[in-house]
mmCIF file of C-alpha atoms in Angstrom:
data_model
loop_
_atom_site.group_PDB
_atom_site.id
_atom_site.type_symbol
_atom_site.label_atom_id
_atom_site.label_comp_id
_atom_site.label_asym_id
_atom_site.label_seq_id
_atom_site.Cartn_x
_atom_site.Cartn_y
_atom_site.Cartn_z
ATOM 1 C CA MET A 1 140.806 119.576 103.008
ATOM 2 C CA PHE A 2 139.919 116.649 105.259
ATOM 3 C CA ALA A 3 142.492 117.750 107.851
ATOM 4 C CA LEU A 4 140.035 120.459 108.770
ATOM 5 C CA LEU A 5 137.501 117.828 109.810
ATOM 6 C CA LYS A 6 139.499 117.147 112.967
ATOM 7 C CA GLN A 7 138.306 120.519 114.217
ATOM 8 C CA VAL A 8 134.591 119.641 114.079
ATOM 9 C CA SER A 9 132.415 117.057 115.744
ATOM 10 C CA LYS A 10 132.231 113.380 114.764
ATOM 11 C CA ARG A 11 128.692 114.010 113.546
ATOM 12 C CA HIS A 12 129.940 116.485 110.989
ATOM 13 C CA VAL A 13 132.663 114.081 109.919
ATOM 14 C CA ARG A 14 129.905 111.673 108.924
ATOM 15 C CA VAL A 15 128.148 114.476 107.031
ATOM 16 C CA PHE A 16 131.332 115.258 105.119
ATOM 17 C CA GLU A 17 132.014 111.610 104.302
ATOM 18 C CA THR A 18 128.488 111.273 102.919
ATOM 19 C CA LEU A 19 128.898 114.395 100.853
ATOM 20 C CA ARG A 20 132.304 113.237 99.638
ATOM 21 C CA LEU A 21 130.712 110.091 98.244
ATOM 22 C CA LYS A 22 127.365 111.385 97.032
ATOM 23 C CA ARG A 23 127.547 115.079 96.309
ATOM 24 C CA SER A 24 129.334 117.251 93.860
ATOM 25 C CA ILE A 25 132.741 118.793 94.430
ATOM 26 C CA SER A 26 131.126 122.204 94.548
ATOM 27 C CA GLU A 27 128.972 121.217 97.534
ATOM 28 C CA ILE A 28 132.012 119.792 99.364
ATOM 29 C CA SER A 29 133.747 123.089 98.721
ATOM 30 C CA ILE A 30 130.841 124.953 100.261
ATOM 31 C CA LEU A 31 130.969 122.847 103.400
ATOM 32 C CA THR A 32 134.774 123.137 103.552
ATOM 33 C CA ARG A 33 134.467 126.901 103.817
ATOM 34 C CA ALA A 34 131.923 126.371 106.553
ATOM 35 C CA ALA A 35 134.337 124.049 108.362
ATOM 36 C CA ARG A 36 136.970 126.811 108.539
ATOM 37 C CA GLN A 37 134.401 128.976 110.299
ATOM 38 C CA SER A 38 133.464 126.044 112.545
ATOM 39 C CA ALA A 39 136.994 125.883 113.936
ATOM 40 C CA VAL A 40 136.289 129.225 115.584
ATOM 41 C CA CYS A 41 132.523 129.324 115.943
ATOM 42 C CA GLY A 42 131.597 125.688 116.564
ATOM 43 C CA ALA A 43 129.446 123.058 114.931
ATOM 44 C CA GLU A 44 126.203 125.049 115.094
ATOM 45 C CA ARG A 45 127.745 127.812 112.988
ATOM 46 C CA LEU A 46 128.845 125.136 110.508
ATOM 47 C CA ALA A 47 125.337 123.801 110.106
ATOM 48 C CA ASN A 48 123.780 127.238 109.642
ATOM 49 C CA THR A 49 126.416 128.380 107.156
ATOM 50 C CA ALA A 50 126.300 125.181 105.133
ATOM 51 C CA SER A 51 122.523 125.221 104.874
ATOM 52 C CA ARG A 52 122.531 128.880 103.840
ATOM 53 C CA ASP A 53 125.261 128.346 101.238
ATOM 54 C CA LEU A 54 123.520 125.306 99.748
ATOM 55 C CA LYS A 55 120.316 127.308 99.427
ATOM 56 C CA ARG A 56 122.279 130.102 97.749
ATOM 57 C CA ARG A 57 123.634 127.519 95.297
ATOM 58 C CA PHE A 58 120.098 126.612 94.234
ATOM 59 C CA SER A 59 119.214 130.286 93.978
ATOM 60 C CA GLU A 60 122.032 131.109 91.571
ATOM 61 C CA LYS A 61 120.012 129.610 88.705
ATOM 62 C CA LYS A 62 116.538 130.696 89.794
ATOM 63 C CA PRO A 63 115.230 131.671 93.224
ATOM 64 C CA TYR A 64 113.334 128.465 93.962
ATOM 65 C CA ASN A 65 112.078 127.751 97.446
ATOM 66 C CA VAL A 66 114.192 124.974 98.964
ATOM 67 C CA PRO A 67 113.067 123.412 102.256
ATOM 68 C CA PRO A 68 115.747 123.162 104.956
ATOM 69 C CA SER A 69 117.482 119.809 105.034
ATOM 70 C CA ALA A 70 117.100 117.635 108.141
ATOM 71 C CA GLU A 71 120.878 117.182 107.864
ATOM 72 C CA PHE A 72 121.167 120.679 109.317
ATOM 73 C CA VAL A 73 117.765 121.651 110.772
ATOM 74 C CA ALA A 74 115.848 119.352 113.113
ATOM 75 C CA ARG A 75 112.570 118.059 111.695
ATOM 76 C CA VAL A 76 110.739 118.835 114.918
ATOM 77 C CA SER A 77 111.679 122.516 114.818
ATOM 78 C CA GLY A 78 109.834 125.356 113.155
ATOM 79 C CA ILE A 79 106.236 125.970 112.116
ATOM 80 C CA ALA A 80 104.563 123.017 110.392
ATOM 81 C CA THR A 81 104.144 123.808 106.708
ATOM 82 C CA MET A 82 103.893 121.224 103.942
ATOM 83 C CA GLY A 83 107.354 119.734 103.541
ATOM 84 C CA LYS A 84 108.751 122.612 105.670
ATOM 85 C CA LEU A 85 108.336 124.877 102.653
ATOM 86 C CA PRO A 86 108.032 128.626 103.129
ATOM 87 C CA PHE A 87 104.551 129.988 103.776
ATOM 88 C CA GLN A 88 103.081 132.798 101.738
ATOM 89 C CA ASP A 89 99.559 134.150 101.780
ATOM 90 C CA SER A 90 98.838 133.991 98.048
ATOM 91 C CA ALA A 91 99.783 131.991 94.951
ATOM 92 C CA GLU A 92 101.449 134.969 93.260
ATOM 93 C CA GLY A 93 104.775 134.009 91.710
ATOM 94 C CA LEU A 94 104.312 130.289 92.314
ATOM 95 C CA ASP A 95 104.310 127.422 89.839
ATOM 96 C CA ALA A 96 102.576 125.131 92.340
ATOM 97 C CA ALA A 97 101.161 125.551 95.827
ATOM 98 C CA PHE A 98 100.032 123.329 98.654
ATOM 99 C CA VAL A 99 96.705 124.487 100.037
ATOM 100 C CA GLY A 100 94.502 123.046 102.752
ATOM 101 C CA VAL A 101 90.717 122.820 102.737
ATOM 102 C CA PRO A 102 89.850 121.744 106.301
ATOM 103 C CA ILE A 103 86.239 120.581 106.153
ATOM 104 C CA ASP A 104 84.326 117.445 107.088
ATOM 105 C CA THR A 105 80.840 118.965 106.953
ATOM 106 C CA GLY A 106 80.051 116.782 103.926
ATOM 107 C CA THR A 107 80.934 113.443 105.506
ATOM 108 C CA SER A 108 78.345 110.690 105.869
ATOM 109 C CA ASN A 109 80.087 108.484 108.424
ATOM 110 C CA ARG A 110 83.111 109.236 110.609
ATOM 111 C CA PRO A 111 84.139 112.924 110.863
ATOM 112 C CA GLY A 112 87.616 114.329 111.447
ATOM 113 C CA ALA A 113 88.807 115.206 107.942
ATOM 114 C CA ARG A 114 88.833 118.882 108.927
ATOM 115 C CA PHE A 115 92.023 118.041 110.811
ATOM 116 C CA GLY A 116 93.580 116.383 107.756
ATOM 117 C CA PRO A 117 95.603 119.322 106.393
ATOM 118 C CA ARG A 118 97.120 120.062 109.788
ATOM 119 C CA GLN A 119 98.209 116.465 110.391
ATOM 120 C CA ILE A 120 99.500 116.011 106.847
ATOM 121 C CA ARG A 121 101.676 119.082 107.304
ATOM 122 C CA ALA A 122 103.030 117.749 110.602
ATOM 123 C CA GLU A 123 103.926 114.354 109.131
ATOM 124 C CA SER A 124 105.411 115.942 105.993
ATOM 125 C CA ALA A 125 108.475 116.945 108.012
ATOM 126 C CA MET A 126 109.804 113.507 107.000
ATOM 127 C CA LEU A 127 109.947 114.494 103.330
ATOM 128 C CA ARG A 128 113.262 115.242 101.661
ATOM 129 C CA ALA A 129 114.083 117.323 98.591
ATOM 130 C CA TYR A 130 114.490 114.581 95.971
ATOM 131 C CA ASN A 131 112.424 111.588 94.882
ATOM 132 C CA GLY A 132 114.673 108.591 95.398
ATOM 133 C CA GLY A 133 112.579 106.350 93.138
ATOM 134 C CA THR A 134 112.081 108.577 90.098
ATOM 135 C CA ARG A 135 115.028 110.999 90.598
ATOM 136 C CA ALA A 136 112.618 113.931 90.366
ATOM 137 C CA ALA A 137 113.970 117.254 91.638
ATOM 138 C CA PRO A 138 110.876 119.397 92.243
ATOM 139 C CA TYR A 139 112.705 122.168 94.085
ATOM 140 C CA GLU A 140 115.096 122.606 91.172
ATOM 141 C CA SER A 141 112.143 122.829 88.778
ATOM 142 C CA LEU A 142 109.234 124.750 90.275
ATOM 143 C CA MET A 143 108.627 127.610 92.661
ATOM 144 C CA VAL A 144 106.500 125.992 95.367
ATOM 145 C CA ALA A 145 105.151 127.187 98.709
ATOM 146 C CA ASP A 146 102.462 126.425 101.269
ATOM 147 C CA ILE A 147 99.729 129.050 100.988
ATOM 148 C CA GLY A 148 97.744 127.973 104.010
ATOM 149 C CA ASP A 149 94.086 127.026 104.205
ATOM 150 C CA VAL A 150 90.859 128.201 102.612
ATOM 151 C CA ASN A 151 88.803 130.039 105.231
ATOM 152 C CA VAL A 152 85.899 127.598 105.312
ATOM 153 C CA ASN A 153 82.547 127.933 107.085
ATOM 154 C CA VAL A 154 82.243 124.835 109.261
ATOM 155 C CA TYR A 155 78.542 125.592 109.878
ATOM 156 C CA ASP A 156 77.416 125.921 106.249
ATOM 157 C CA LEU A 157 78.541 123.502 103.522
ATOM 158 C CA LYS A 158 77.072 125.486 100.623
ATOM 159 C CA ASP A 159 78.796 128.648 101.786
ATOM 160 C CA THR A 160 82.022 126.664 102.176
ATOM 161 C CA CYS A 161 81.733 125.489 98.555
ATOM 162 C CA LYS A 162 81.360 129.119 97.478
ATOM 163 C CA ARG A 163 84.435 130.107 99.469
ATOM 164 C CA ILE A 164 86.468 127.242 97.992
ATOM 165 C CA ARG A 165 85.417 128.128 94.437
ATOM 166 C CA GLU A 166 86.383 131.779 94.911
ATOM 167 C CA ALA A 167 89.711 130.894 96.529
ATOM 168 C CA TYR A 168 90.650 128.563 93.671
ATOM 169 C CA ARG A 169 89.685 131.114 91.052
ATOM 170 C CA LYS A 170 92.313 133.385 92.569
ATOM 171 C CA ILE A 171 94.913 130.614 92.755
ATOM 172 C CA LEU A 172 94.351 129.522 89.153
ATOM 173 C CA ALA A 173 94.349 133.098 87.881
ATOM 174 C CA THR A 174 98.040 133.336 88.818
ATOM 175 C CA GLY A 175 98.921 130.299 86.693
ATOM 176 C CA CYS A 176 99.682 128.256 89.809
ATOM 177 C CA ILE A 177 98.849 124.533 90.015
ATOM 178 C CA PRO A 178 97.048 123.725 93.295
ATOM 179 C CA LEU A 179 98.022 120.650 95.296
ATOM 180 C CA THR A 180 95.170 120.323 97.763
ATOM 181 C CA MET A 181 95.044 118.715 101.191
ATOM 182 C CA GLY A 182 91.509 117.796 102.256
ATOM 183 C CA GLY A 183 89.143 117.843 103.867
ATOM 184 C CA ASP A 184 86.366 115.562 102.705
ATOM 185 C CA HIS A 185 85.720 114.815 99.049
ATOM 186 C CA THR A 186 82.993 117.451 98.738
ATOM 187 C CA ILE A 187 85.810 119.897 98.000
ATOM 188 C CA ALA A 188 86.459 118.383 94.550
ATOM 189 C CA TYR A 189 83.199 119.881 93.265
ATOM 190 C CA PRO A 190 83.916 123.607 93.869
ATOM 191 C CA ILE A 191 87.579 123.110 92.946
ATOM 192 C CA LEU A 192 86.583 121.615 89.588
ATOM 193 C CA GLN A 193 84.123 124.458 89.053
ATOM 194 C CA ALA A 194 87.039 126.875 89.246
ATOM 195 C CA VAL A 195 89.314 124.604 87.202
ATOM 196 C CA ALA A 196 86.752 124.238 84.385
ATOM 197 C CA GLU A 197 86.229 127.998 84.252
ATOM 198 C CA LYS A 198 89.900 128.318 83.343
ATOM 199 C CA HIS A 199 90.559 125.155 81.326
ATOM 200 C CA GLY A 200 87.151 124.010 80.078
ATOM 201 C CA PRO A 201 85.989 120.418 80.668
ATOM 202 C CA VAL A 202 88.899 118.403 82.037
ATOM 203 C CA GLY A 203 89.938 114.776 82.202
ATOM 204 C CA LEU A 204 89.760 113.189 85.631
ATOM 205 C CA ILE A 205 91.804 110.445 87.267
ATOM 206 C CA HIS A 206 89.744 109.536 90.314
ATOM 207 C CA VAL A 207 91.302 107.093 92.799
ATOM 208 C CA ASP A 208 88.798 106.052 95.436
ATOM 209 C CA ALA A 209 86.899 103.220 97.129
ATOM 210 C CA HIS A 210 83.665 105.005 96.148
ATOM 211 C CA ALA A 211 82.385 106.471 92.893
ATOM 212 C CA ASP A 212 81.013 109.622 94.607
ATOM 213 C CA THR A 213 78.303 109.890 91.954
ATOM 214 C CA SER A 214 75.190 109.702 94.129
ATOM 215 C CA ASP A 215 72.422 112.124 93.241
ATOM 216 C CA VAL A 216 70.794 112.856 96.588
ATOM 217 C CA VAL A 217 71.847 111.650 100.048
ATOM 218 C CA LEU A 218 69.521 112.315 102.994
ATOM 219 C CA GLY A 219 67.794 114.939 100.906
ATOM 220 C CA GLU A 220 71.013 116.816 100.093
ATOM 221 C CA LYS A 221 72.650 117.187 96.690
ATOM 222 C CA ILE A 222 75.974 118.491 98.071
ATOM 223 C CA GLY A 223 78.172 116.133 100.078
ATOM 224 C CA HIS A 224 81.197 113.895 99.813
ATOM 225 C CA GLY A 225 79.197 111.200 98.007
ATOM 226 C CA THR A 226 77.912 113.466 95.214
ATOM 227 C CA PRO A 227 80.697 115.695 93.790
ATOM 228 C CA PHE A 228 81.249 113.978 90.463
ATOM 229 C CA ARG A 229 77.527 113.729 89.694
ATOM 230 C CA ARG A 230 77.340 117.512 90.121
ATOM 231 C CA CYS A 231 80.454 117.952 87.972
ATOM 232 C CA VAL A 232 78.925 115.946 85.114
ATOM 233 C CA GLU A 233 75.649 117.870 85.331
ATOM 234 C CA GLU A 234 77.521 121.167 85.013
ATOM 235 C CA GLY A 235 79.739 120.025 82.146
ATOM 236 C CA LEU A 236 82.955 120.304 84.133
ATOM 237 C CA LEU A 237 84.333 116.932 83.010
ATOM 238 C CA ASP A 238 85.317 115.525 79.626
ATOM 239 C CA CYS A 239 83.540 112.254 80.367
ATOM 240 C CA LYS A 240 85.422 110.202 77.791
ATOM 241 C CA ARG A 241 88.583 111.136 79.684
ATOM 242 C CA VAL A 242 87.481 110.044 83.148
ATOM 243 C CA VAL A 243 88.770 106.943 84.921
ATOM 244 C CA GLN A 244 87.798 105.729 88.383
ATOM 245 C CA ILE A 245 90.258 103.306 90.007
ATOM 246 C CA GLY A 246 89.881 101.147 93.104
ATOM 247 C CA LEU A 247 86.086 101.182 93.484
ATOM 248 C CA ARG A 248 84.771 98.537 95.843
ATOM 249 C CA GLY A 249 82.521 97.640 98.749
ATOM 250 C CA THR A 250 78.846 97.011 99.275
ATOM 251 C CA GLY A 251 76.367 99.017 97.228
ATOM 252 C CA TYR A 252 72.809 100.336 97.179
ATOM 253 C CA SER A 253 72.143 98.412 93.942
ATOM 254 C CA PRO A 254 73.572 95.341 92.163
ATOM 255 C CA ASP A 255 75.733 97.586 89.951
ATOM 256 C CA ALA A 256 76.684 100.703 91.871
ATOM 257 C CA TYR A 257 78.814 101.956 88.958
ATOM 258 C CA GLN A 258 76.271 101.739 86.147
ATOM 259 C CA TRP A 259 75.728 105.490 86.088
ATOM 260 C CA SER A 260 79.478 106.121 85.745
ATOM 261 C CA ARG A 261 79.715 103.755 82.780
ATOM 262 C CA GLU A 262 76.678 105.352 81.133
ATOM 263 C CA GLN A 263 78.476 108.705 81.201
ATOM 264 C CA GLY A 264 81.492 107.205 79.425
ATOM 265 C CA PHE A 265 83.732 106.828 82.462
ATOM 266 C CA ARG A 266 86.183 103.960 82.561
ATOM 267 C CA VAL A 267 85.544 102.082 85.826
ATOM 268 C CA VAL A 268 88.348 99.946 87.252
ATOM 269 C CA GLN A 269 86.979 98.024 90.219
ATOM 270 C CA VAL A 270 89.425 96.907 92.837
ATOM 271 C CA GLU A 271 89.088 93.254 91.839
ATOM 272 C CA GLU A 272 90.835 94.176 88.583
ATOM 273 C CA CYS A 273 93.752 95.519 90.638
ATOM 274 C CA TRP A 274 94.375 92.645 93.026
ATOM 275 C CA TYR A 275 97.737 90.811 92.879
ATOM 276 C CA LYS A 276 99.203 92.939 90.104
ATOM 277 C CA SER A 277 101.183 96.011 89.193
ATOM 278 C CA LEU A 278 99.094 98.937 87.995
ATOM 279 C CA SER A 279 101.818 100.288 85.707
ATOM 280 C CA PRO A 280 100.247 98.611 82.635
ATOM 281 C CA LEU A 281 96.884 100.141 83.548
ATOM 282 C CA MET A 282 98.462 103.600 83.668
ATOM 283 C CA VAL A 283 99.850 103.162 80.152
ATOM 284 C CA GLU A 284 96.235 102.804 79.018
ATOM 285 C CA VAL A 285 95.120 105.712 81.196
ATOM 286 C CA ARG A 286 97.736 108.012 79.680
ATOM 287 C CA LYS A 287 96.418 107.167 76.214
ATOM 288 C CA GLN A 288 92.870 107.831 77.391
ATOM 289 C CA MET A 289 93.805 111.227 78.852
ATOM 290 C CA GLY A 290 95.745 112.380 75.792
ATOM 291 C CA GLU A 291 97.205 115.874 75.767
ATOM 292 C CA GLY A 292 94.277 117.716 77.330
ATOM 293 C CA PRO A 293 94.123 119.109 80.870
ATOM 294 C CA VAL A 294 93.799 116.469 83.598
ATOM 295 C CA TYR A 295 92.828 116.705 87.252
ATOM 296 C CA LEU A 296 93.939 114.024 89.746
ATOM 297 C CA SER A 297 91.713 113.347 92.763
ATOM 298 C CA PHE A 298 92.960 110.774 95.278
ATOM 299 C CA ASP A 299 90.798 109.686 98.212
ATOM 300 C CA ILE A 300 92.986 108.065 100.876
ATOM 301 C CA ASP A 301 90.290 105.405 101.370
ATOM 302 C CA ALA A 302 91.308 103.976 97.990
ATOM 303 C CA LEU A 303 94.065 102.334 100.020
ATOM 304 C CA ASP A 304 93.238 99.337 102.154
ATOM 305 C CA PRO A 305 92.441 100.374 105.750
ATOM 306 C CA ALA A 306 95.310 98.184 106.949
ATOM 307 C CA PHE A 307 97.548 100.893 105.438
ATOM 308 C CA ALA A 308 95.306 103.936 105.904
ATOM 309 C CA PRO A 309 92.847 103.443 108.774
ATOM 310 C CA GLY A 310 92.514 107.163 109.443
ATOM 311 C CA THR A 311 89.592 107.882 107.136
ATOM 312 C CA GLY A 312 85.839 108.319 107.365
ATOM 313 C CA THR A 313 84.408 105.556 105.161
ATOM 314 C CA PRO A 314 86.917 102.693 105.066
ATOM 315 C CA GLU A 315 86.369 99.675 102.799
ATOM 316 C CA ILE A 316 88.291 96.403 103.056
ATOM 317 C CA ALA A 317 90.394 94.788 100.293
ATOM 318 C CA GLY A 318 91.732 98.023 98.852
ATOM 319 C CA LEU A 319 94.803 99.170 96.990
ATOM 320 C CA THR A 320 98.294 99.027 98.464
ATOM 321 C CA PRO A 321 100.536 102.079 98.885
ATOM 322 C CA ILE A 322 102.742 100.603 96.157
ATOM 323 C CA GLN A 323 99.796 100.628 93.750
ATOM 324 C CA GLY A 324 98.996 104.181 94.828
ATOM 325 C CA LEU A 325 102.528 105.200 93.878
ATOM 326 C CA GLU A 326 102.226 103.410 90.542
ATOM 327 C CA ILE A 327 99.063 105.344 89.737
ATOM 328 C CA ILE A 328 100.568 108.723 90.595
ATOM 329 C CA ARG A 329 103.915 108.045 88.945
ATOM 330 C CA GLY A 330 101.970 106.803 85.932
ATOM 331 C CA CYS A 331 100.624 110.344 85.527
ATOM 332 C CA ARG A 332 104.060 111.601 84.482
ATOM 333 C CA GLY A 333 103.806 113.283 81.106
ATOM 334 C CA LEU A 334 100.163 114.266 81.480
ATOM 335 C CA ASN A 335 98.987 117.858 81.453
ATOM 336 C CA LEU A 336 98.120 117.923 85.149
ATOM 337 C CA ILE A 337 96.443 121.172 86.135
ATOM 338 C CA GLY A 338 95.564 120.281 89.728
ATOM 339 C CA CYS A 339 95.594 117.470 92.291
ATOM 340 C CA ASP A 340 93.982 116.711 95.607
ATOM 341 C CA LEU A 341 94.419 114.201 98.428
ATOM 342 C CA VAL A 342 91.295 113.965 100.566
ATOM 343 C CA GLU A 343 89.523 112.201 103.460
ATOM 344 C CA VAL A 344 92.408 111.874 105.928
ATOM 345 C CA SER A 345 90.801 111.724 109.385
ATOM 346 C CA PRO A 346 93.607 111.815 111.967
ATOM 347 C CA PRO A 347 91.482 110.867 115.012
ATOM 348 C CA TYR A 348 91.079 107.358 113.576
ATOM 349 C CA ASP A 349 94.820 106.711 113.261
ATOM 350 C CA THR A 350 96.795 107.610 116.352
ATOM 351 C CA THR A 351 100.024 106.379 114.703
ATOM 352 C CA GLY A 352 99.946 109.220 112.178
ATOM 353 C CA ASN A 353 100.713 106.774 109.364
ATOM 354 C CA THR A 354 97.644 107.673 107.294
ATOM 355 C CA ALA A 355 98.711 111.315 107.233
ATOM 356 C CA LEU A 356 102.314 110.305 106.587
ATOM 357 C CA THR A 357 101.175 108.261 103.601
ATOM 358 C CA ALA A 358 99.101 111.212 102.389
ATOM 359 C CA ALA A 359 102.067 113.569 102.667
ATOM 360 C CA ASN A 360 104.187 111.221 100.571
ATOM 361 C CA LEU A 361 101.455 110.843 97.947
ATOM 362 C CA LEU A 362 101.165 114.635 97.684
ATOM 363 C CA PHE A 363 104.926 114.879 97.236
ATOM 364 C CA GLU A 364 104.672 112.272 94.479
ATOM 365 C CA MET A 365 101.955 114.359 92.803
ATOM 366 C CA MET A 366 104.245 117.375 92.809
ATOM 367 C CA CYS A 367 106.954 115.202 91.249
ATOM 368 C CA VAL A 368 104.838 114.425 88.157
ATOM 369 C CA LEU A 369 103.737 117.966 87.385
ATOM 370 C CA PRO A 370 104.750 119.420 84.013
ATOM 371 C CA LYS A 371 108.283 120.890 83.789
ATOM 372 C CA ILE A 372 109.713 118.749 86.571
ATOM 373 C CA LYS A 373 113.441 118.038 86.256
ATOM 374 C CA TYR A 374 114.679 114.450 86.577
ATOM 375 C CA TYR A 375 118.232 113.288 87.202
#
């Protein structure tokens, strides 16, 4: 078999050696057939054939969407979808879907979150098919696609909330789990309205620097600092199954989180997270959430701005990306019915690292959804 490798480029020799060590005999066989064609048609034909045959291998069991591997297709090529997944214009037939909500009309400080979904998609080209830490295989478990963005009204926040609510009703009606790219945190309110219509009051794991439970800000009741106050008022949350992690910063009162505690929320201020693993905390959170439906809302400003400067309301002394991973991976086994990652503002991070971090956190969220296969 390896005699055939002399007929292809050195680059493909390295590919074959990697596959020989790490992949199954069946995959080597697939690429061997491609190598025979390569002797006549060249290395480009090899890459195309191998990628197509590997995708067919996945499809023999169930026609899952499998993103093209950067081993065969350049990351910089193609239209930017989340993780280079296929795009489709509805959630029909999907188990989970990435969806963008590009608004920053509800922000109180630095704007730019309307560009979050676009930048997250661009940086997500770095993602690969398997989770190297947990061995999760999402594309062997779920039918996933990028279904584009909600058609928001950038001039009218209340109308935007209506549009978001209606869009998520349609997504949830198909049985699909939405994985949302924000957008500012206002979007959690209309999303949870749609979620609660389907599931009833839900548990909430809220990771954030801010509680987002203000009543009125500058005379307005709708904005990125008020969504969870509105959710409580409308009975969208099972308040005994709500936890807020990473809260910090200066406040408008000596105890900025008193209202949250009065509702029955568990409040984990950032000082309780310093210098430690959050895996033990997530054991407690899983017990708190129980078997009921749970929504995960992750504001990128929960992370310290040294790691995620591209956001609208940064607060010092935050969580690390490692702790962010521990929180998300600690959700494995929960009945997650939706997730969001919000408040990425690309103009404030020219490196792209905030969006890259967000893309990885969204991938991690997909990897803890129900029915995910692990190796």
